[in-house]
Short mmCIF file of C-alpha atoms and ligand atoms in Angstrom, two decimals:
data_model
loop_
_atom_site.label_atom_id
_atom_site.label_comp_id
_atom_site.label_asym_id
_atom_site.label_seq_id
_atom_site.Cartn_x
_atom_site.Cartn_y
_atom_site.Cartn_z
CA MET J 1 3.99 -13.03 -5.28
CA ARG J 2 0.65 -10.57 -6.50
CA LYS J 3 -2.74 -12.14 -6.36
CA ASN J 4 -6.22 -10.28 -5.83
CA ILE J 5 -7.10 -10.02 -2.06
CA VAL J 6 -9.85 -9.07 -0.54
CA ALA J 7 -9.19 -8.30 3.39
CA GLY J 8 -11.82 -7.46 6.04
CA ASN J 9 -10.50 -5.27 8.56
CA TRP J 10 -13.32 -5.70 11.50
CA LYS J 11 -11.58 -3.07 13.72
CA MET J 12 -13.06 -2.95 17.41
CA ASN J 13 -16.02 -4.32 16.63
CA LYS J 14 -17.64 -7.70 17.79
CA THR J 15 -17.53 -9.70 21.03
CA ILE J 16 -16.68 -13.16 20.71
CA ASP J 17 -19.73 -14.69 19.98
CA GLU J 18 -20.65 -11.79 17.62
CA ALA J 19 -17.50 -12.93 15.91
CA VAL J 20 -18.08 -16.51 15.57
CA ASP J 21 -21.79 -15.65 14.14
CA LEU J 22 -19.72 -13.00 11.81
CA ILE J 23 -17.42 -15.74 10.48
CA SER J 24 -19.72 -18.44 10.21
CA ASP J 25 -21.74 -16.64 8.38
CA LEU J 26 -19.03 -15.75 6.13
CA LYS J 27 -17.42 -19.23 5.86
CA ASN J 28 -21.08 -20.90 4.91
CA LEU J 29 -21.41 -18.07 2.03
CA ILE J 30 -17.73 -18.90 0.98
CA ASP J 31 -18.03 -22.29 1.08
CA GLN J 32 -20.95 -22.19 -1.32
CA GLU J 33 -18.83 -20.40 -4.03
CA ALA J 34 -17.56 -22.69 -6.74
CA GLU J 35 -14.19 -20.63 -7.37
CA LEU J 36 -13.59 -17.66 -5.20
CA LYS J 37 -11.09 -15.03 -7.68
CA SER J 38 -9.30 -13.26 -4.39
CA GLN J 39 -7.72 -14.71 -1.72
CA VAL J 40 -10.13 -14.03 1.64
CA ILE J 41 -8.22 -12.41 4.71
CA VAL J 42 -10.06 -11.54 7.93
CA ALA J 43 -8.92 -9.60 10.62
CA PRO J 44 -10.31 -9.54 13.72
CA PRO J 45 -9.81 -8.43 17.16
CA PHE J 46 -6.81 -9.66 19.31
CA VAL J 47 -9.37 -11.29 21.71
CA ASN J 48 -11.55 -12.83 18.79
CA LEU J 49 -8.35 -14.20 17.20
CA PRO J 50 -8.57 -17.97 18.34
CA GLY J 51 -12.15 -18.62 18.38
CA VAL J 52 -12.16 -16.90 14.59
CA SER J 53 -8.87 -19.24 13.61
CA LYS J 54 -11.39 -22.26 14.82
CA VAL J 55 -14.04 -21.20 12.63
CA ILE J 56 -11.86 -21.35 9.59
CA GLU J 57 -9.07 -24.16 10.10
CA ASP J 58 -11.04 -25.46 7.14
CA SER J 59 -11.90 -23.17 4.93
CA LYS J 60 -10.29 -20.85 2.12
CA MET J 61 -10.03 -17.85 4.45
CA HIS J 62 -6.66 -16.17 5.75
CA LEU J 63 -6.27 -15.13 9.56
CA SER J 64 -4.82 -11.54 10.07
CA ALA J 65 -4.38 -9.23 13.41
CA GLN J 66 -4.58 -5.53 13.47
CA ASN J 67 -1.85 -4.97 14.71
CA CYS J 68 1.17 -6.00 16.89
CA ALA J 69 4.15 -4.37 19.18
CA SER J 70 6.78 -2.74 18.13
CA GLU J 71 9.07 -4.49 20.92
CA GLU J 72 9.80 -8.19 20.63
CA SER J 73 8.71 -9.43 24.26
CA GLY J 74 8.90 -8.24 27.64
CA ALA J 75 7.86 -5.42 30.04
CA TYR J 76 4.95 -4.13 27.81
CA THR J 77 1.68 -3.89 29.44
CA GLY J 78 -1.11 -4.25 26.94
CA GLU J 79 1.20 -5.00 23.78
CA VAL J 80 0.86 -8.56 21.86
CA SER J 81 4.06 -9.33 20.25
CA ALA J 82 4.30 -10.88 16.58
CA LYS J 83 5.84 -14.10 17.91
CA MET J 84 2.76 -14.38 20.07
CA LEU J 85 0.40 -13.85 16.94
CA LYS J 86 2.45 -15.92 14.82
CA SER J 87 1.65 -18.38 17.46
CA ILE J 88 -2.06 -18.59 17.23
CA ASN J 89 -2.00 -19.51 13.82
CA CYS J 90 -2.15 -15.60 12.48
CA GLU J 91 -0.67 -15.40 8.49
CA TYR J 92 -0.79 -11.68 8.46
CA VAL J 93 -0.73 -8.55 10.50
CA ILE J 94 -1.80 -5.07 9.34
CA ILE J 95 0.69 -2.51 10.26
CA GLY J 96 0.57 1.64 9.78
CA HIS J 97 -3.49 1.74 9.47
CA SER J 98 -4.26 5.38 9.65
CA GLU J 99 -6.26 4.98 12.75
CA ARG J 100 -2.93 3.63 14.13
CA ARG J 101 -0.99 6.72 12.70
CA ALA J 102 -3.66 9.15 14.01
CA TYR J 103 -4.99 8.12 17.78
CA TYR J 104 -1.89 6.51 18.65
CA GLY J 105 0.82 8.17 17.46
CA GLU J 106 2.45 5.76 15.41
CA GLY J 107 5.33 7.17 13.00
CA ASP J 108 7.61 5.90 10.56
CA ALA J 109 10.10 4.42 13.47
CA MET J 110 8.05 2.85 15.33
CA LEU J 111 5.91 1.08 12.13
CA SER J 112 9.30 0.09 10.89
CA ARG J 113 9.84 -1.31 14.11
CA LYS J 114 6.72 -3.36 13.73
CA VAL J 115 7.35 -4.42 10.50
CA ASP J 116 10.65 -6.24 11.04
CA PHE J 117 9.72 -8.26 13.86
CA ALA J 118 6.25 -8.92 11.85
CA LEU J 119 8.31 -10.58 9.13
CA GLN J 120 11.17 -11.72 11.27
CA SER J 121 8.24 -13.73 13.28
CA GLY J 122 7.00 -15.28 9.61
CA LEU J 123 3.86 -13.02 9.41
CA LYS J 124 3.07 -11.17 5.88
CA VAL J 125 2.38 -7.36 6.70
CA ILE J 126 -0.57 -5.51 5.04
CA PHE J 127 1.49 -2.14 5.10
CA CYS J 128 -1.59 0.91 4.91
CA LEU J 129 -0.49 4.22 3.29
CA GLY J 130 -2.51 7.44 1.98
CA GLU J 131 -2.49 11.04 2.50
CA ARG J 132 -4.87 13.08 4.52
CA LEU J 133 -7.65 15.68 2.84
CA LEU J 134 -5.68 18.78 3.30
CA GLU J 135 -2.39 16.83 1.83
CA ARG J 136 -5.10 16.15 -0.78
CA GLU J 137 -6.13 19.46 -1.58
CA LYS J 138 -2.76 20.99 -1.34
CA GLY J 139 -1.34 18.66 -4.23
CA GLU J 140 0.69 16.95 -1.32
CA HIS J 141 -0.26 13.43 -1.88
CA PHE J 142 2.35 11.92 -4.12
CA LYS J 143 5.23 13.37 -1.90
CA VAL J 144 3.62 11.65 1.14
CA ILE J 145 3.01 8.22 -0.10
CA GLU J 146 6.82 8.39 -0.96
CA ASN J 147 7.90 9.28 2.16
CA GLN J 148 5.93 6.84 4.07
CA LEU J 149 6.86 4.28 1.80
CA LYS J 150 10.65 5.42 2.01
CA ASN J 151 10.98 5.96 5.65
CA THR J 152 9.38 2.36 6.25
CA ILE J 153 8.98 -0.76 3.84
CA PHE J 154 11.59 0.87 1.16
CA MET J 155 13.99 -0.26 3.55
CA LEU J 156 13.86 -3.52 3.97
CA ASN J 157 16.07 -5.95 1.58
CA GLU J 158 14.12 -8.19 -1.38
CA VAL J 159 13.83 -10.94 0.40
CA ASP J 160 11.69 -8.99 3.07
CA PHE J 161 9.54 -6.98 0.75
CA ALA J 162 8.15 -10.11 -1.25
CA ASN J 163 6.16 -10.66 1.97
CA VAL J 164 4.57 -7.24 2.06
CA ILE J 165 0.85 -6.39 1.12
CA LEU J 166 0.14 -2.51 0.34
CA ALA J 167 -2.64 -1.13 1.01
CA TYR J 168 -3.39 2.61 -0.37
CA GLU J 169 -6.01 4.11 2.21
CA PRO J 170 -6.73 7.47 1.64
CA VAL J 171 -7.44 8.76 4.92
CA TRP J 172 -10.41 11.25 3.50
CA ALA J 173 -11.96 7.77 2.69
CA ILE J 174 -11.40 5.42 5.45
CA GLY J 175 -14.78 5.29 7.37
CA THR J 176 -16.60 8.67 5.80
CA GLY J 177 -18.52 7.07 3.02
CA VAL J 178 -16.45 9.31 0.34
CA THR J 179 -14.91 6.57 -2.17
CA ALA J 180 -11.70 7.38 -4.02
CA SER J 181 -13.02 7.69 -7.85
CA PRO J 182 -11.37 4.56 -9.95
CA GLY J 183 -9.22 6.81 -11.66
CA GLN J 184 -7.88 8.32 -8.52
CA ALA J 185 -6.87 4.88 -7.15
CA GLN J 186 -5.73 4.02 -9.82
CA GLU J 187 -3.23 7.08 -10.81
CA ILE J 188 -1.91 6.39 -6.98
CA HIS J 189 -1.94 2.78 -7.22
CA ALA J 190 0.13 2.91 -10.68
CA TYR J 191 2.41 5.81 -8.72
CA ILE J 192 3.38 3.05 -6.23
CA ARG J 193 4.25 0.70 -8.46
CA GLU J 194 6.83 3.47 -9.91
CA LEU J 195 7.97 3.64 -6.91
CA ILE J 196 9.01 0.66 -6.11
CA THR J 197 10.55 0.10 -9.71
CA LYS J 198 12.44 3.03 -8.65
CA ASN J 199 13.67 1.51 -5.18
CA PHE J 200 13.79 -2.26 -6.36
CA ASN J 201 13.21 -3.24 -9.97
CA GLU J 202 10.23 -3.67 -12.00
CA GLN J 203 10.01 -6.92 -12.15
CA ILE J 204 9.24 -7.00 -8.09
CA ALA J 205 6.81 -3.74 -8.92
CA ASN J 206 5.00 -6.21 -11.09
CA ALA J 207 4.91 -8.64 -8.13
CA THR J 208 3.61 -6.96 -5.37
CA THR J 209 -0.08 -6.63 -4.46
CA ILE J 210 -1.23 -3.62 -4.06
CA LEU J 211 -4.98 -3.18 -2.37
CA TYR J 212 -7.06 0.15 -2.37
CA GLY J 213 -9.61 1.05 0.91
CA GLY J 214 -11.67 3.54 1.82
CA SER J 215 -15.20 3.30 2.04
CA CYS J 216 -15.51 0.35 -0.46
CA LYS J 217 -18.81 -1.45 -0.71
CA PRO J 218 -20.54 -3.76 -2.48
CA SER J 219 -21.87 -0.88 -4.94
CA ASN J 220 -18.29 0.02 -6.21
CA ALA J 221 -15.88 -2.53 -5.55
CA LYS J 222 -16.49 -4.16 -9.00
CA GLU J 223 -15.12 -0.26 -10.48
CA ILE J 224 -12.53 0.15 -8.46
CA PHE J 225 -10.92 -3.47 -8.78
CA ALA J 226 -11.18 -3.56 -12.55
CA ASN J 227 -8.18 -1.11 -12.57
CA ALA J 228 -5.30 -2.33 -13.76
CA ASP J 229 -3.16 -1.82 -11.10
CA VAL J 230 -5.64 -2.45 -8.25
CA ASP J 231 -5.37 -5.74 -6.91
CA GLY J 232 -8.05 -5.37 -4.15
CA GLY J 233 -9.04 -4.45 -1.04
CA LEU J 234 -9.05 -3.86 2.74
CA ILE J 235 -12.76 -3.73 3.81
CA GLY J 236 -13.62 -1.71 7.01
CA GLY J 237 -17.09 -0.92 7.55
CA ALA J 238 -18.33 -3.48 4.80
CA SER J 239 -16.80 -6.44 6.00
CA LEU J 240 -18.94 -6.40 9.34
CA ASN J 241 -21.56 -7.91 7.40
CA ALA J 242 -21.43 -11.10 5.95
CA GLU J 243 -23.52 -10.65 2.70
CA ASP J 244 -21.76 -7.46 2.10
CA PHE J 245 -18.33 -8.70 2.38
CA ILE J 246 -19.11 -11.73 -0.02
CA ALA J 247 -20.82 -9.58 -2.56
CA ILE J 248 -17.55 -7.81 -2.69
CA ILE J 249 -15.49 -10.75 -2.98
CA GLN J 250 -17.58 -11.80 -5.63
CA SER J 251 -16.82 -8.39 -7.39
CA PHE J 252 -13.70 -9.86 -9.23
C1 PEP V 301 -10.09 0.76 7.03
O1 PEP V 301 -10.16 1.12 7.70
O2 PEP V 301 -9.21 -0.15 6.59
C2 PEP V 301 -11.12 0.46 5.45
C3 PEP V 301 -10.70 0.59 4.57
O3 PEP V 301 -12.61 1.35 6.17
P1 PEP V 301 -13.70 2.10 5.84
O4 PEP V 301 -14.38 0.48 4.61
O5 PEP V 301 -15.09 1.54 6.56
O6 PEP V 301 -14.06 2.78 4.96
#
């Protein structure tokens, strides 16, 4: 079901005490909001999930992990399975973030396995995709986006696809301070919706939530969220400050 969402990806930041401080500050700010126009999701590092979960259990916020294993269980030292995440009240998991693709070599085959285990475990997936700078400069961004979808998420059946949120995150905009212009974001989001129509149908395309991510901040969120095919944001750096994050949430 398509909805407005603002999700905060904390990446590898915050000790447990810092995480509890941040989420408590955010909870206080959110509790003061008469009406939230978007669903709010926070994605702390694995070790902080139980602590953050405890603070938000009576709040309007939802919990996400930043990653999960590409195997179900067993001898995979250092990994965390989707089932384990579900067992500690995680609702969502981010899969396919460009940092995982670039620094940990996660390709389509591995991402598909992660998506499958996440969905089988009852998690919803925030699936990230986006082109690199060189690909955009060469005019290959539409093809890159199409391939990233074709080899992973578009292999799902309609029932599973309904539990996927897409996040368009141009790699050149992540953590760089450079944001896609509202026009660039809208163009790709509309293109993604068109691809969903071709792969599934128009009704499913219109029901899919598509977030924008990449240097989204209080000063540009309103302009980006105002686009017809942009349903909210996946926020990195600006989600580490409660005032900035609530200002983005208030941009709807
Ligand atoms: C992200 O990592 O998903 C992201 C969008 O980061 P930032 O907002 O810092 O660019």
